[in-house]
Amino acid sequence: MLPLTESAIRASLVNASQRERRDIHLPDGFADLAWDRLDFLGWRDPKAPQRGIVVAPVGDELIGVLLQQSSTAPRSRAQCTWCQDVRLPNPVVFYGARRAGAAGRNGNTVGTLVCTDFECSANVRKPRPIPYLGFDPAAATVQLIDDLRNRVASFAADIASTA
């Protein structure tokens, strides 16, 4: 992912009001992020921990989505919809997002199960056990990264599609 500026992040938020854009806080260590190891930028607002922000490249544009964590946790261990890591290394929670535009103002939302702190980019890059002789772990990692990027971009585009 290419490095982002604070103004680009705020401007990319498709389902946030002007006040919400102004009130979000960037993640701790924003200046030191390893952009080359990120497929999307996702974080929980340090001042409002129930709020999450995801910014993803979708085609040639940048789409940011403001998410709200559900107050209840899944009853059993859930698998992240984005990274789909079967080892379940992180807690997964339900995040809901208002749709962009009039649909969002009318209360239409979309929800998804995602790693609590958006660790998906790290999860798809972790070494995996070799399942069979001749397995190519490098090719599998590349495929996992592509799949993650596509899922996040699809989610962001779905939120923005009603703008």
PDB file of C-alpha atoms in Angstrom:
ATOM      1  CA  MET A   1       0.000   0.000   0.000  1.00  0.00           C
ATOM      2  CA  LEU A   2       1.234   3.493  -0.762  1.00  0.00           C
ATOM      3  CA  PRO A   3       1.805   5.861   2.184  1.00  0.00           C
ATOM      4  CA  LEU A   4      -1.204   8.036   3.004  1.00  0.00           C
ATOM      5  CA  THR A   5      -1.531  11.507   4.448  1.00  0.00           C
ATOM      6  CA  GLU A   6      -3.925  12.530   7.175  1.00  0.00           C
ATOM      7  CA  SER A   7      -5.870  14.747   4.770  1.00  0.00           C
ATOM      8  CA  ALA A   8      -6.180  11.917   2.205  1.00  0.00           C
ATOM      9  CA  ILE A   9      -7.498   9.578   4.906  1.00  0.00           C
ATOM     10  CA  ARG A  10     -10.105  12.057   6.132  1.00  0.00           C
ATOM     11  CA  ALA A  11     -11.189  12.906   2.574  1.00  0.00           C
ATOM     12  CA  SER A  12     -11.574   9.208   1.676  1.00  0.00           C
ATOM     13  CA  LEU A  13     -14.242   8.486   4.319  1.00  0.00           C
ATOM     14  CA  VAL A  14     -17.409   7.895   2.294  1.00  0.00           C
ATOM     15  CA  ASN A  15     -19.840   7.162   5.125  1.00  0.00           C
ATOM     16  CA  ALA A  16     -18.763   9.779   7.670  1.00  0.00           C
ATOM     17  CA  SER A  17     -20.130  13.225   8.370  1.00  0.00           C
ATOM     18  CA  GLN A  18     -17.862  16.265   8.348  1.00  0.00           C
ATOM     19  CA  ARG A  19     -17.844  16.176  12.155  1.00  0.00           C
ATOM     20  CA  GLU A  20     -16.927  12.481  12.241  1.00  0.00           C
ATOM     21  CA  ARG A  21     -14.115  13.083   9.753  1.00  0.00           C
ATOM     22  CA  ARG A  22     -12.770  15.867  11.915  1.00  0.00           C
ATOM     23  CA  ASP A  23     -13.083  13.866  15.158  1.00  0.00           C
ATOM     24  CA  ILE A  24     -11.240  10.675  14.181  1.00  0.00           C
ATOM     25  CA  HIS A  25      -7.799  10.128  15.648  1.00  0.00           C
ATOM     26  CA  LEU A  26      -5.037   8.518  13.628  1.00  0.00           C
ATOM     27  CA  PRO A  27      -3.469   5.316  14.953  1.00  0.00           C
ATOM     28  CA  ASP A  28      -0.557   5.506  17.358  1.00  0.00           C
ATOM     29  CA  GLY A  29       2.681   5.260  15.414  1.00  0.00           C
ATOM     30  CA  PHE A  30       1.076   6.475  12.177  1.00  0.00           C
ATOM     31  CA  ALA A  31       4.314   8.112  11.022  1.00  0.00           C
ATOM     32  CA  ASP A  32       6.213   4.824  11.440  1.00  0.00           C
ATOM     33  CA  LEU A  33       3.823   2.408   9.690  1.00  0.00           C
ATOM     34  CA  ALA A  34       5.375  -0.248   7.442  1.00  0.00           C
ATOM     35  CA  TRP A  35       3.286   0.671   4.397  1.00  0.00           C
ATOM     36  CA  ASP A  36       4.847  -2.052   2.247  1.00  0.00           C
ATOM     37  CA  ARG A  37       3.397  -4.702   4.602  1.00  0.00           C
ATOM     38  CA  LEU A  38      -0.140  -3.284   4.613  1.00  0.00           C
ATOM     39  CA  ASP A  39      -2.895  -4.196   2.185  1.00  0.00           C
ATOM     40  CA  PHE A  40      -5.269  -1.707   3.774  1.00  0.00           C
ATOM     41  CA  LEU A  41      -5.038   0.705   6.667  1.00  0.00           C
ATOM     42  CA  GLY A  42      -7.296  -0.294   9.540  1.00  0.00           C
ATOM     43  CA  TRP A  43      -7.326   0.824  13.161  1.00  0.00           C
ATOM     44  CA  ARG A  44      -9.504   1.423  16.174  1.00  0.00           C
ATOM     45  CA  ASP A  45      -9.879   5.051  17.157  1.00  0.00           C
ATOM     46  CA  PRO A  46      -7.737   5.498  20.311  1.00  0.00           C
ATOM     47  CA  LYS A  47     -10.280   7.962  21.765  1.00  0.00           C
ATOM     48  CA  ALA A  48     -13.355   5.929  20.785  1.00  0.00           C
ATOM     49  CA  PRO A  49     -12.386   2.220  20.938  1.00  0.00           C
ATOM     50  CA  GLN A  50     -15.756   0.985  19.606  1.00  0.00           C
ATOM     51  CA  ARG A  51     -15.089   2.883  16.372  1.00  0.00           C
ATOM     52  CA  GLY A  52     -12.923   1.440  13.625  1.00  0.00           C
ATOM     53  CA  ILE A  53     -11.634   3.057  10.469  1.00  0.00           C
ATOM     54  CA  VAL A  54     -10.590   1.199   7.320  1.00  0.00           C
ATOM     55  CA  VAL A  55      -8.992   2.846   4.290  1.00  0.00           C
ATOM     56  CA  ALA A  56      -8.429   0.688   1.222  1.00  0.00           C
ATOM     57  CA  PRO A  57      -7.345   1.240  -2.352  1.00  0.00           C
ATOM     58  CA  VAL A  58     -10.182   0.351  -4.732  1.00  0.00           C
ATOM     59  CA  GLY A  59      -9.053   0.593  -8.319  1.00  0.00           C
ATOM     60  CA  ASP A  60      -7.497   4.018  -8.722  1.00  0.00           C
ATOM     61  CA  GLU A  61      -9.274   5.587  -5.764  1.00  0.00           C
ATOM     62  CA  LEU A  62      -9.029   5.439  -2.005  1.00  0.00           C
ATOM     63  CA  ILE A  63     -12.158   4.518  -0.037  1.00  0.00           C
ATOM     64  CA  GLY A  64     -12.369   4.982   3.705  1.00  0.00           C
ATOM     65  CA  VAL A  65     -15.099   3.428   5.834  1.00  0.00           C
ATOM     66  CA  LEU A  66     -16.110   4.311   9.362  1.00  0.00           C
ATOM     67  CA  LEU A  67     -17.096   1.170  11.315  1.00  0.00           C
ATOM     68  CA  GLN A  68     -18.863   0.657  14.627  1.00  0.00           C
ATOM     69  CA  GLN A  69     -18.093  -2.426  16.727  1.00  0.00           C
ATOM     70  CA  SER A  70     -21.066  -4.361  18.025  1.00  0.00           C
ATOM     71  CA  SER A  71     -21.530  -4.268  21.776  1.00  0.00           C
ATOM     72  CA  THR A  72     -21.944  -8.055  21.873  1.00  0.00           C
ATOM     73  CA  ALA A  73     -19.295 -10.610  20.979  1.00  0.00           C
ATOM     74  CA  PRO A  74     -19.907 -13.693  18.815  1.00  0.00           C
ATOM     75  CA  ARG A  75     -20.943 -16.689  20.935  1.00  0.00           C
ATOM     76  CA  SER A  76     -18.257 -18.927  19.491  1.00  0.00           C
ATOM     77  CA  ARG A  77     -14.870 -18.274  17.914  1.00  0.00           C
ATOM     78  CA  ALA A  78     -15.561 -16.626  14.598  1.00  0.00           C
ATOM     79  CA  GLN A  79     -13.385 -16.553  11.507  1.00  0.00           C
ATOM     80  CA  CYS A  80     -12.448 -13.196  10.013  1.00  0.00           C
ATOM     81  CA  THR A  81     -14.276 -12.572   6.750  1.00  0.00           C
ATOM     82  CA  TRP A  82     -11.324 -10.686   5.278  1.00  0.00           C
ATOM     83  CA  CYS A  83      -8.185 -12.726   6.061  1.00  0.00           C
ATOM     84  CA  GLN A  84     -10.050 -16.020   6.647  1.00  0.00           C
ATOM     85  CA  ASP A  85      -7.237 -17.286   8.853  1.00  0.00           C
ATOM     86  CA  VAL A  86      -8.335 -20.744  10.022  1.00  0.00           C
ATOM     87  CA  ARG A  87      -5.874 -20.709  12.930  1.00  0.00           C
ATOM     88  CA  LEU A  88      -7.928 -17.922  14.576  1.00  0.00           C
ATOM     89  CA  PRO A  89      -4.894 -16.078  15.994  1.00  0.00           C
ATOM     90  CA  ASN A  90      -6.881 -12.969  17.000  1.00  0.00           C
ATOM     91  CA  PRO A  91     -10.300 -12.241  18.426  1.00  0.00           C
ATOM     92  CA  VAL A  92     -12.896 -11.468  15.762  1.00  0.00           C
ATOM     93  CA  VAL A  93     -15.777  -9.032  16.281  1.00  0.00           C
ATOM     94  CA  PHE A  94     -18.754  -7.810  14.315  1.00  0.00           C
ATOM     95  CA  TYR A  95     -18.360  -4.358  12.779  1.00  0.00           C
ATOM     96  CA  GLY A  96     -21.241  -2.499  11.187  1.00  0.00           C
ATOM     97  CA  ALA A  97     -20.954   0.395   8.748  1.00  0.00           C
ATOM     98  CA  ARG A  98     -23.524   2.849   7.475  1.00  0.00           C
ATOM     99  CA  ARG A  99     -23.833   2.898   3.714  1.00  0.00           C
ATOM    100  CA  ALA A 100     -22.695   6.070   1.997  1.00  0.00           C
ATOM    101  CA  GLY A 101     -25.115   8.778   0.913  1.00  0.00           C
ATOM    102  CA  ALA A 102     -28.867   8.800   1.346  1.00  0.00           C
ATOM    103  CA  ALA A 103     -29.015   5.067   2.054  1.00  0.00           C
ATOM    104  CA  GLY A 104     -26.794   5.492   5.109  1.00  0.00           C
ATOM    105  CA  ARG A 105     -28.768   8.493   6.319  1.00  0.00           C
ATOM    106  CA  ASN A 106     -31.883   6.301   6.068  1.00  0.00           C
ATOM    107  CA  GLY A 107     -30.276   3.732   8.363  1.00  0.00           C
ATOM    108  CA  ASN A 108     -29.044   1.142   5.849  1.00  0.00           C
ATOM    109  CA  THR A 109     -25.975  -0.658   7.128  1.00  0.00           C
ATOM    110  CA  VAL A 110     -23.620  -3.470   6.183  1.00  0.00           C
ATOM    111  CA  GLY A 111     -21.841  -5.678   8.695  1.00  0.00           C
ATOM    112  CA  THR A 112     -18.885  -8.015   8.675  1.00  0.00           C
ATOM    113  CA  LEU A 113     -16.786 -10.140  11.020  1.00  0.00           C
ATOM    114  CA  VAL A 114     -13.221  -8.808  11.153  1.00  0.00           C
ATOM    115  CA  CYS A 115     -10.149  -9.224  13.350  1.00  0.00           C
ATOM    116  CA  THR A 116     -10.679  -6.902  16.312  1.00  0.00           C
ATOM    117  CA  ASP A 117      -7.610  -4.757  15.665  1.00  0.00           C
ATOM    118  CA  PHE A 118      -7.460  -5.272  11.880  1.00  0.00           C
ATOM    119  CA  GLU A 119      -4.412  -7.593  11.950  1.00  0.00           C
ATOM    120  CA  CYS A 120      -5.402  -9.190   8.637  1.00  0.00           C
ATOM    121  CA  SER A 121      -2.358  -7.951   6.687  1.00  0.00           C
ATOM    122  CA  ALA A 122      -0.049  -9.570   9.249  1.00  0.00           C
ATOM    123  CA  ASN A 123      -2.130 -12.770   9.377  1.00  0.00           C
ATOM    124  CA  VAL A 124      -1.887 -13.488   5.650  1.00  0.00           C
ATOM    125  CA  ARG A 125       1.900 -13.042   5.761  1.00  0.00           C
ATOM    126  CA  LYS A 126       2.547 -15.430   8.675  1.00  0.00           C
ATOM    127  CA  PRO A 127       4.341 -18.656   7.752  1.00  0.00           C
ATOM    128  CA  ARG A 128       1.987 -21.596   7.462  1.00  0.00           C
ATOM    129  CA  PRO A 129       2.551 -25.291   8.008  1.00  0.00           C
ATOM    130  CA  ILE A 130       3.362 -27.215   4.833  1.00  0.00           C
ATOM    131  CA  PRO A 131       0.219 -29.300   4.131  1.00  0.00           C
ATOM    132  CA  TYR A 132       1.749 -31.587   1.497  1.00  0.00           C
ATOM    133  CA  LEU A 133       4.953 -32.341  -0.354  1.00  0.00           C
ATOM    134  CA  GLY A 134       5.549 -29.841  -3.145  1.00  0.00           C
ATOM    135  CA  PHE A 135       3.451 -27.079  -1.545  1.00  0.00           C
ATOM    136  CA  ASP A 136       4.711 -23.620  -2.532  1.00  0.00           C
ATOM    137  CA  PRO A 137       4.358 -21.386   0.564  1.00  0.00           C
ATOM    138  CA  ALA A 138       5.465 -18.240  -1.298  1.00  0.00           C
ATOM    139  CA  ALA A 139       2.778 -18.682  -3.961  1.00  0.00           C
ATOM    140  CA  ALA A 140       0.184 -19.428  -1.282  1.00  0.00           C
ATOM    141  CA  THR A 141       1.109 -16.224   0.570  1.00  0.00           C
ATOM    142  CA  VAL A 142       0.807 -14.175  -2.624  1.00  0.00           C
ATOM    143  CA  GLN A 143      -2.642 -15.694  -3.223  1.00  0.00           C
ATOM    144  CA  LEU A 144      -3.740 -14.948   0.359  1.00  0.00           C
ATOM    145  CA  ILE A 145      -2.593 -11.329   0.008  1.00  0.00           C
ATOM    146  CA  ASP A 146      -4.490 -10.931  -3.281  1.00  0.00           C
ATOM    147  CA  ASP A 147      -7.618 -12.489  -1.775  1.00  0.00           C
ATOM    148  CA  LEU A 148      -7.432 -10.168   1.252  1.00  0.00           C
ATOM    149  CA  ARG A 149      -7.049  -7.091  -0.948  1.00  0.00           C
ATOM    150  CA  ASN A 150     -10.021  -8.161  -3.072  1.00  0.00           C
ATOM    151  CA  ARG A 151     -12.279  -8.828  -0.073  1.00  0.00           C
ATOM    152  CA  VAL A 152     -11.480  -5.507   1.624  1.00  0.00           C
ATOM    153  CA  ALA A 153     -11.839  -3.586  -1.650  1.00  0.00           C
ATOM    154  CA  SER A 154     -15.164  -5.299  -2.317  1.00  0.00           C
ATOM    155  CA  PHE A 155     -16.453  -4.376   1.148  1.00  0.00           C
ATOM    156  CA  ALA A 156     -15.346  -0.744   0.771  1.00  0.00           C
ATOM    157  CA  ALA A 157     -16.823  -0.506  -2.733  1.00  0.00           C
ATOM    158  CA  ASP A 158     -20.108  -1.962  -1.451  1.00  0.00           C
ATOM    159  CA  ILE A 159     -20.328   0.733   1.233  1.00  0.00           C
ATOM    160  CA  ALA A 160     -19.487   3.482  -1.271  1.00  0.00           C
ATOM    161  CA  SER A 161     -21.709   2.175  -4.085  1.00  0.00           C
ATOM    162  CA  THR A 162     -24.789   3.981  -2.807  1.00  0.00           C
ATOM    163  CA  ALA A 163     -23.050   7.375  -2.634  1.00  0.00           C
TER     164      ALA A 163
END
